[in-house]
């Protein structure tokens, strides 16, 4: 009987934790270096390889914070009290059941311009993208609109828009026409492909997911197959490419495959074109790639390996992924950075969510590191 009673108590604790009841108003006192400390959400679980999105979870008109942990494909719902210039989130896991199942990566972006964040996530077994449209009214609801994978038109016709589980693509309006385009690395790495959304061109509204692969070397740069070294003014079919560079970026292509990169697209210098924050597997930093081209024709002209500055350069154990969203309700987007690699030993334990607040503008940010354990503390 004693064993059965212990089992029932354990089962009840796990059930309450899964429903979000634990962590609402049940502090747990633990000893810290400076004495006892109350934890607001002691049964919430850890945060390891985090991806973040901004979405109105409880349908009150305020953007909340959804946190997706790639380690375990686990979703956490943080309700935002919405006070200006204040960071005040409450974990309410009862909303997690309203989200669809997400795999490996998730990007929350409004593709049809209705003001509600939709979801792009990995399609297991297909190396592609599933899309869920946000059809919420009073409650949060989603409808699957692309399955088993999102398609893109290429020379051979419509094919799978290729994105692996090891890549975090860039899904944003690159050309400024009002619909969402997609950037991802070519299957063998090195070069970035651009899949342009033709919704505005064909229908005049951004409510469709009609993609065409328009560029095989977006930005005219290459990344080495052997490291995170970058080569500018480079394309497979570009003029002036050297034999040495060809050997470097294509070396052992049949034996070694592209093993993972992360994209975060934003305008870093206010020139009206999207720049790129690029993370790479096995490397701790984000490179800031500056786009000196136009909205229609990107051209990476320089890069910064110590982004965002020399005093607080991002240094996570492996493969940081960034989200550009407003965290403190001041109308300006901030930067959240966490490891994308789901390995058990690369999450940096209690310091794997770095928050940089933005004291600048959305199109010309000025980032300041305020914590390395956002929400984890």
Steps between C-alpha positions, in 0.01 A plus 500: 500500500782737583654455154162552333444818701843636400429419137163679511656808662773510233242454225290786640802731519589430138140553391476835678832609352386410149179702549697801614350500850838472662695816434194730517523608864705229665845635593779261580770624736850397417837607634705723278844652534349803676237315701155358436323587178140447383446352157181617327463187287684216669328224300520664158799295389826625356573713195774372273494554123239771475320666210263790564199650331259787557132404484175593676448179695203591721330723241505819708660714229848491657789309346617223730814289489511141382819307574578180310771275641655290225618259766183293531291713258340664806286815491474756783241780504584828675213749530606864473343757733584760237623785720716742298876455540440216747594134481220314679406152377295228669535134406157359413542153355127440453535674163764258370228253394365759251818485290568236234786254539830669414820327394866608532441865412212746493469849355201717589427742217185654349498386136153622399505848654205453736697604808512147646826305516497178299740209555770354276657180636710207382335211316652176637609252238471748214773760566240768444254739661152458647291819521213566742272800444380684808117499481445615858194698607420495871731204557828394343455271197714389207429341163759298308545652153823340377564130563706280475718780366489847352575504126706735285518522123838419344616399151351152536166628629369521855721322750551486875635830635803337659584584861657243733438442871851635561428841344305798629388683184434868446127563443443870445402751233836532324397704196259734680189412301290393799520119493741262673800363312724215618879476518682174571827333418534279196488129589878462479564827678714798399239704309170653609187446291217751473143377465286798407132512591299600193175574686518878456615477139230252396204595719572842650452370856741304726266213585663225292811284531607489135879473493750513216871434542643820352860498628755227565758740645316763701734775618790383281689334784601147596566317824777243519404134520780446753441791739298818548737700277320733260594600145353817351431581134466132428252287308523166321435664166645839585791657319841501660454196722833331563589132483615518864164632614314239300702229671440660840122540483433180305757273661377146560146602405399141441624390842426800720162671517393835634461445874305800622464878508260753649358815338361817655412774252485867607615843386807577710596841360179669387566479126168328424637156409517187712834396646570150633598364841654162423570222750687183416521154654800445734569874524399728791432835335263676264654668196332822386501502118442849360290529185625776272260411221133578442171337601489324164868409477689429822878537517688421822791744512643448851451303820561540873620196696458671840135595477344691668814666643839422642388525863207257477554290190271197485686192613277198550639150492368410159286643221306796643156577356348847537145634517425868435191589705385768746559359849449807724193655333666820383408455133858419400616147426764340721727201445469160668782251437523134598680188371328330207700181548282262708791303642481431871838655572481819293214693660721672761270387779348802678641767265373401158256787429672833437287815482625812324270801539487746212548868583496591131238446231350196330693580182817619677535311828742566782524186713600480866538170684283500814496132599628161396218311676181667382200320658736232632559684827 
